[in-house]
Amino acid sequence: MSAPYPQGLRARDRWILAQRANVARAVLDPQRPHAFFVEEERAENGELVPVATVFLVNRECPWRCLMCDLWRNTLTYAAPLGAIPAQIEHALARLPAARQIKLYNSGSFFDSKAIPVAEHAAIARRARNFERVIVECHPALINARCVRFRDLLRGAKLEIAMGLETAHARALAQLNKRMTLAQFAAAASFLRAHDIALRVFILLKPPFLDEEEALYWAQRSLDFAFACDASVAALIPTRSGNGALEALAEQKKFSPPKLSTLEAALAYGLAQNRGRVFADLWDLERLRSCPHCFVARAARLREMNLKQTQPARIDCPSCGGAT
């Protein structure tokens, strides 16, 4: 069993990095995105619109968040100049038409060591034909650089996704994200003042919370996100796969959420009617526990995402829909 999770920030960085020993990093081409696709998403006006998502390949994020597995699809060095625009061109040449675009880079778009500022204009030229451009960023990097990129889009709406993770202050501190709720709220206020939309990522059942706490704090996190004027909140079931969470699972400090907890959290968010709420269904198979109702319940979650309504719950004679 690994050593207990430490308290100091530098010690936590070392501990998290040490848990990567048996986790493979992908071998990536800096001239190609590691994934891209188009899927439908309900837009702010209620329409279902096609959204292109491009997962860019770039240098690893400087933060060492406890739950992060995105580093597996990053480089250990800075991508050469011209690589990021080339990746976007590669994806767009192979994707069907879309109205919005997500440029996700497994870190922060406004981290200049990941996405060079010198390439913002070239990126904007390729993205400004979309109605909305969505990028992700750590709250610490929300500043005037975001506004300058917004202006480069020449009318396309900029939306920035920030990881709130959880409104549970103590659990948030333990995630090693180096962010407080007050700092998140201040970054959200900056975006609102500069007409930049906010999307919020919320972890469902982060480490150190049990199942009952997970639902309660997912609900409070949704409340916090919409108090910060988020237009979208995405619920992400916390998943293992980065080494650190496997170590915490051995120490009984982490287990993935139940499917029923995801359903209840999404239902709560939709009932508030304060903005769009989506459940992240990537790798939902990890939450499969009942072979009799999983397929129907997964389909119900997809319907909730697309319609932003609550269809009738799935009655399962085997588990009662509680797994």
XYZ file of C-alpha atoms in Angstrom:
323
model
C 0.000 0.000 0.000
C 1.216 3.499 -0.824
C 2.095 6.096 1.796
C -0.812 8.142 3.193
C -1.789 11.269 1.281
C 0.291 14.100 2.823
C -0.789 17.554 3.973
C 1.835 19.952 2.564
C 1.404 21.214 -0.998
C 4.871 20.242 -2.207
C 4.594 16.874 -0.479
C 1.254 16.339 -2.185
C 2.787 17.149 -5.581
C 5.499 14.547 -4.968
C 2.989 11.959 -3.751
C 0.696 12.461 -6.765
C 3.598 12.202 -9.213
C 4.849 9.046 -7.471
C 1.500 7.320 -8.041
C 1.939 7.656 -11.805
C 4.654 4.986 -11.880
C 2.378 2.294 -13.308
C 0.185 4.535 -15.489
C 1.114 4.939 -19.144
C 1.281 8.315 -20.868
C 0.057 8.262 -24.460
C 2.553 8.684 -27.293
C 1.227 11.698 -29.203
C 1.976 13.640 -32.369
C 2.116 17.390 -31.592
C 0.783 18.099 -35.099
C -2.433 16.122 -34.512
C -5.166 16.373 -31.866
C -5.538 13.195 -29.859
C -9.316 13.087 -30.455
C -12.091 15.022 -32.182
C -15.798 14.495 -32.837
C -19.143 16.264 -33.278
C -22.079 15.691 -30.950
C -25.331 17.466 -30.211
C -25.779 19.687 -27.174
C -28.708 21.801 -26.066
C -27.767 25.424 -26.563
C -28.637 28.440 -24.446
C -31.631 29.257 -26.686
C -33.033 25.722 -26.330
C -31.975 24.470 -29.747
C -30.079 21.227 -30.246
C -26.900 22.245 -32.044
C -23.928 20.271 -33.382
C -20.789 20.968 -31.358
C -17.296 20.075 -32.554
C -14.942 19.019 -29.769
C -11.202 19.000 -30.425
C -8.842 17.611 -27.786
C -5.594 19.453 -28.364
C -2.150 18.031 -27.670
C 0.103 20.338 -25.680
C 2.331 20.596 -22.645
C 1.089 19.189 -19.358
C -0.765 21.464 -16.935
C 1.458 22.942 -14.168
C -1.065 22.062 -11.445
C -1.003 18.577 -9.937
C -4.641 17.993 -9.098
C -5.276 14.827 -7.128
C -8.062 13.544 -9.376
C -6.629 14.502 -12.767
C -5.985 11.871 -15.428
C -5.752 14.341 -18.319
C -1.952 14.428 -18.080
C -1.923 11.026 -19.817
C -2.748 12.784 -23.107
C -0.259 15.638 -22.840
C 3.348 16.224 -23.852
C 6.349 16.465 -21.563
C 7.599 19.390 -23.676
C 6.102 22.470 -25.330
C 4.472 21.856 -28.702
C 6.325 23.671 -31.529
C 4.949 26.947 -32.847
C 2.224 26.336 -35.402
C 1.255 22.969 -33.917
C -1.974 24.057 -32.208
C -3.479 25.761 -35.306
C -2.386 22.720 -37.347
C -4.220 20.406 -34.945
C -7.405 22.465 -35.274
C -7.150 22.465 -39.071
C -6.606 18.704 -39.072
C -9.768 18.135 -37.034
C -12.001 20.599 -38.886
C -11.018 19.146 -42.257
C -12.357 15.768 -41.114
C -15.424 16.761 -39.113
C -18.964 17.459 -40.332
C -20.309 20.981 -40.025
C -20.911 22.271 -36.511
C -22.193 25.508 -34.977
C -20.092 25.579 -31.828
C -16.569 24.404 -31.055
C -14.876 23.218 -27.878
C -11.093 23.544 -27.845
C -10.090 21.462 -24.842
C -6.412 21.092 -24.058
C -6.238 18.926 -20.902
C -5.270 21.992 -18.912
C -5.707 25.734 -19.315
C -6.123 27.411 -22.683
C -4.606 30.595 -21.240
C -1.499 28.828 -19.940
C 1.064 30.332 -22.316
C 3.366 27.320 -21.957
C 0.581 25.098 -23.275
C -1.083 27.379 -25.845
C 1.353 30.142 -26.895
C -0.158 33.621 -26.840
C 1.497 34.221 -30.210
C -0.891 31.637 -31.681
C -4.121 33.102 -30.309
C -4.772 35.102 -33.496
C -4.263 32.051 -35.723
C -6.512 29.976 -33.474
C -9.178 32.698 -33.465
C -9.168 32.877 -37.275
C -10.014 29.171 -37.404
C -12.651 29.392 -34.678
C -14.449 32.679 -35.319
C -16.838 31.171 -37.890
C -18.500 29.228 -35.083
C -21.307 30.774 -33.033
C -19.613 29.903 -29.754
C -16.035 28.989 -28.847
C -15.562 27.068 -25.601
C -12.170 26.689 -23.945
C -11.103 25.538 -20.471
C -8.981 27.347 -17.903
C -7.902 27.317 -14.270
C -9.385 30.291 -12.350
C -5.881 31.585 -11.552
C -5.346 32.355 -15.259
C -8.538 34.321 -15.816
C -7.335 37.818 -16.708
C -7.100 40.375 -19.509
C -5.637 37.738 -21.819
C -9.109 36.149 -21.952
C -10.623 39.463 -23.017
C -8.061 39.945 -25.772
C -8.816 36.467 -27.118
C -12.543 37.243 -26.952
C -11.933 40.297 -29.125
C -9.988 38.233 -31.656
C -13.101 36.088 -32.189
C -14.878 39.095 -33.748
C -18.378 38.379 -32.522
C -18.281 34.667 -31.843
C -19.319 34.139 -28.219
C -16.500 33.051 -25.920
C -17.303 30.608 -23.136
C -14.734 29.521 -20.581
C -15.088 26.277 -18.647
C -13.626 26.296 -15.148
C -13.328 23.381 -12.763
C -15.100 24.232 -9.541
C -14.831 20.521 -8.634
C -16.715 20.894 -5.337
C -18.150 23.555 -3.059
C -16.975 21.492 -0.075
C -14.128 23.795 0.995
C -12.128 21.148 2.853
C -12.422 18.550 0.083
C -11.506 21.202 -2.495
C -8.335 22.034 -0.563
C -7.395 18.352 -0.465
C -7.644 18.103 -4.255
C -4.386 20.074 -4.522
C -5.936 22.439 -7.068
C -4.568 25.482 -5.248
C -7.861 27.335 -5.506
C -10.447 28.539 -3.016
C -14.157 29.121 -3.506
C -13.550 32.856 -3.167
C -10.954 32.754 -5.962
C -13.361 30.839 -8.194
C -16.111 33.373 -7.526
C -13.736 36.255 -8.303
C -12.754 34.664 -11.635
C -16.430 34.115 -12.461
C -17.150 37.770 -11.665
C -14.372 38.852 -14.044
C -15.870 36.771 -16.843
C -19.344 38.158 -16.200
C -18.007 41.739 -16.276
C -16.452 41.094 -19.691
C -19.410 39.287 -21.281
C -17.684 35.901 -21.325
C -19.943 32.936 -20.591
C -19.091 30.498 -17.821
C -19.301 26.705 -17.898
C -18.560 24.908 -14.640
C -17.173 21.409 -14.140
C -18.327 19.680 -10.939
C -16.859 16.425 -9.654
C -19.413 13.907 -8.469
C -18.036 12.181 -5.388
C -14.489 13.509 -5.158
C -12.091 11.715 -2.796
C -12.774 11.861 0.944
C -16.602 12.044 0.558
C -19.013 9.145 1.058
C -22.076 8.520 -1.126
C -24.511 10.585 0.932
C -22.072 13.481 1.168
C -21.396 13.176 -2.567
C -24.991 13.927 -3.506
C -25.373 16.716 -0.956
C -22.201 18.459 -2.086
C -22.975 17.979 -5.773
C -26.220 19.843 -5.091
C -24.423 22.592 -3.162
C -21.838 22.815 -5.933
C -24.605 23.304 -8.499
C -26.054 26.041 -6.292
C -22.633 27.701 -6.067
C -22.049 27.454 -9.825
C -25.353 29.121 -10.664
C -24.802 31.759 -7.980
C -21.680 32.576 -10.012
C -23.905 33.016 -13.096
C -22.830 29.820 -14.848
C -24.768 29.150 -18.022
C -23.804 25.463 -17.936
C -22.850 23.033 -15.184
C -21.394 19.640 -16.090
C -21.441 16.811 -13.552
C -18.411 14.553 -13.951
C -18.362 11.235 -12.072
C -14.932 11.038 -10.453
C -13.027 8.215 -12.098
C -9.879 6.318 -11.292
C -7.104 5.761 -13.804
C -4.408 8.199 -12.731
C -2.676 6.113 -10.072
C -3.476 8.501 -7.229
C -7.127 7.540 -6.936
C -6.238 3.857 -7.008
C -3.931 4.501 -4.066
C -6.693 6.341 -2.206
C -9.124 3.524 -2.990
C -6.753 1.082 -1.286
C -6.806 3.390 1.729
C -10.640 3.507 1.677
C -10.621 7.226 0.883
C -12.129 7.003 -2.587
C -14.687 4.979 -4.489
C -16.556 5.923 -7.667
C -20.113 7.237 -7.322
C -23.213 5.146 -7.847
C -25.235 5.626 -11.007
C -28.195 6.574 -8.802
C -26.168 9.434 -7.297
C -25.465 10.826 -10.763
C -29.153 10.538 -11.645
C -30.208 12.328 -8.461
C -27.641 15.111 -8.875
C -28.684 15.732 -12.480
C -32.364 15.713 -11.506
C -31.673 18.283 -8.783
C -29.805 20.558 -11.165
C -32.527 20.427 -13.812
C -35.225 21.128 -11.226
C -33.516 24.416 -10.264
C -34.068 25.755 -13.794
C -31.154 28.155 -13.413
C -29.107 27.000 -16.409
C -28.301 23.923 -18.429
C -27.033 20.918 -16.507
C -25.328 17.982 -18.188
C -24.124 14.644 -16.906
C -20.772 13.622 -18.375
C -21.525 10.208 -19.876
C -18.020 9.439 -21.088
C -17.009 6.028 -19.776
C -20.353 5.639 -18.007
C -19.794 1.866 -18.149
C -17.610 2.288 -15.077
C -20.787 2.952 -13.096
C -22.562 -0.177 -14.339
C -23.598 -2.334 -11.402
C -26.960 -3.799 -12.425
C -26.999 -5.713 -15.742
C -30.779 -5.441 -15.994
C -31.314 -1.677 -16.040
C -28.014 -0.026 -16.960
C -28.714 0.391 -20.695
C -32.128 1.949 -20.085
C -30.795 4.247 -17.375
C -27.912 5.382 -19.554
C -30.405 6.182 -22.327
C -32.496 8.140 -19.821
C -29.460 10.215 -18.816
C -28.755 10.995 -22.483
C -32.373 12.121 -22.885
C -32.077 14.333 -19.794
C -28.949 15.934 -21.261
C -30.523 16.614 -24.634
C -33.997 17.679 -23.532
C -33.163 19.185 -20.119
C -36.237 17.425 -18.747
C -36.811 14.557 -16.340
C -38.378 11.441 -17.872
C -39.893 8.815 -15.594
C -37.379 6.856 -13.518
C -36.498 3.348 -14.654
C -38.200 0.709 -12.527
C -35.847 -2.238 -12.087
C -37.178 -5.369 -10.340
C -33.608 -6.435 -9.623
C -32.056 -3.362 -7.972
C -34.961 -0.959 -7.703
C -32.912 1.670 -9.529
C -30.818 2.282 -6.440
C -27.429 1.006 -7.636
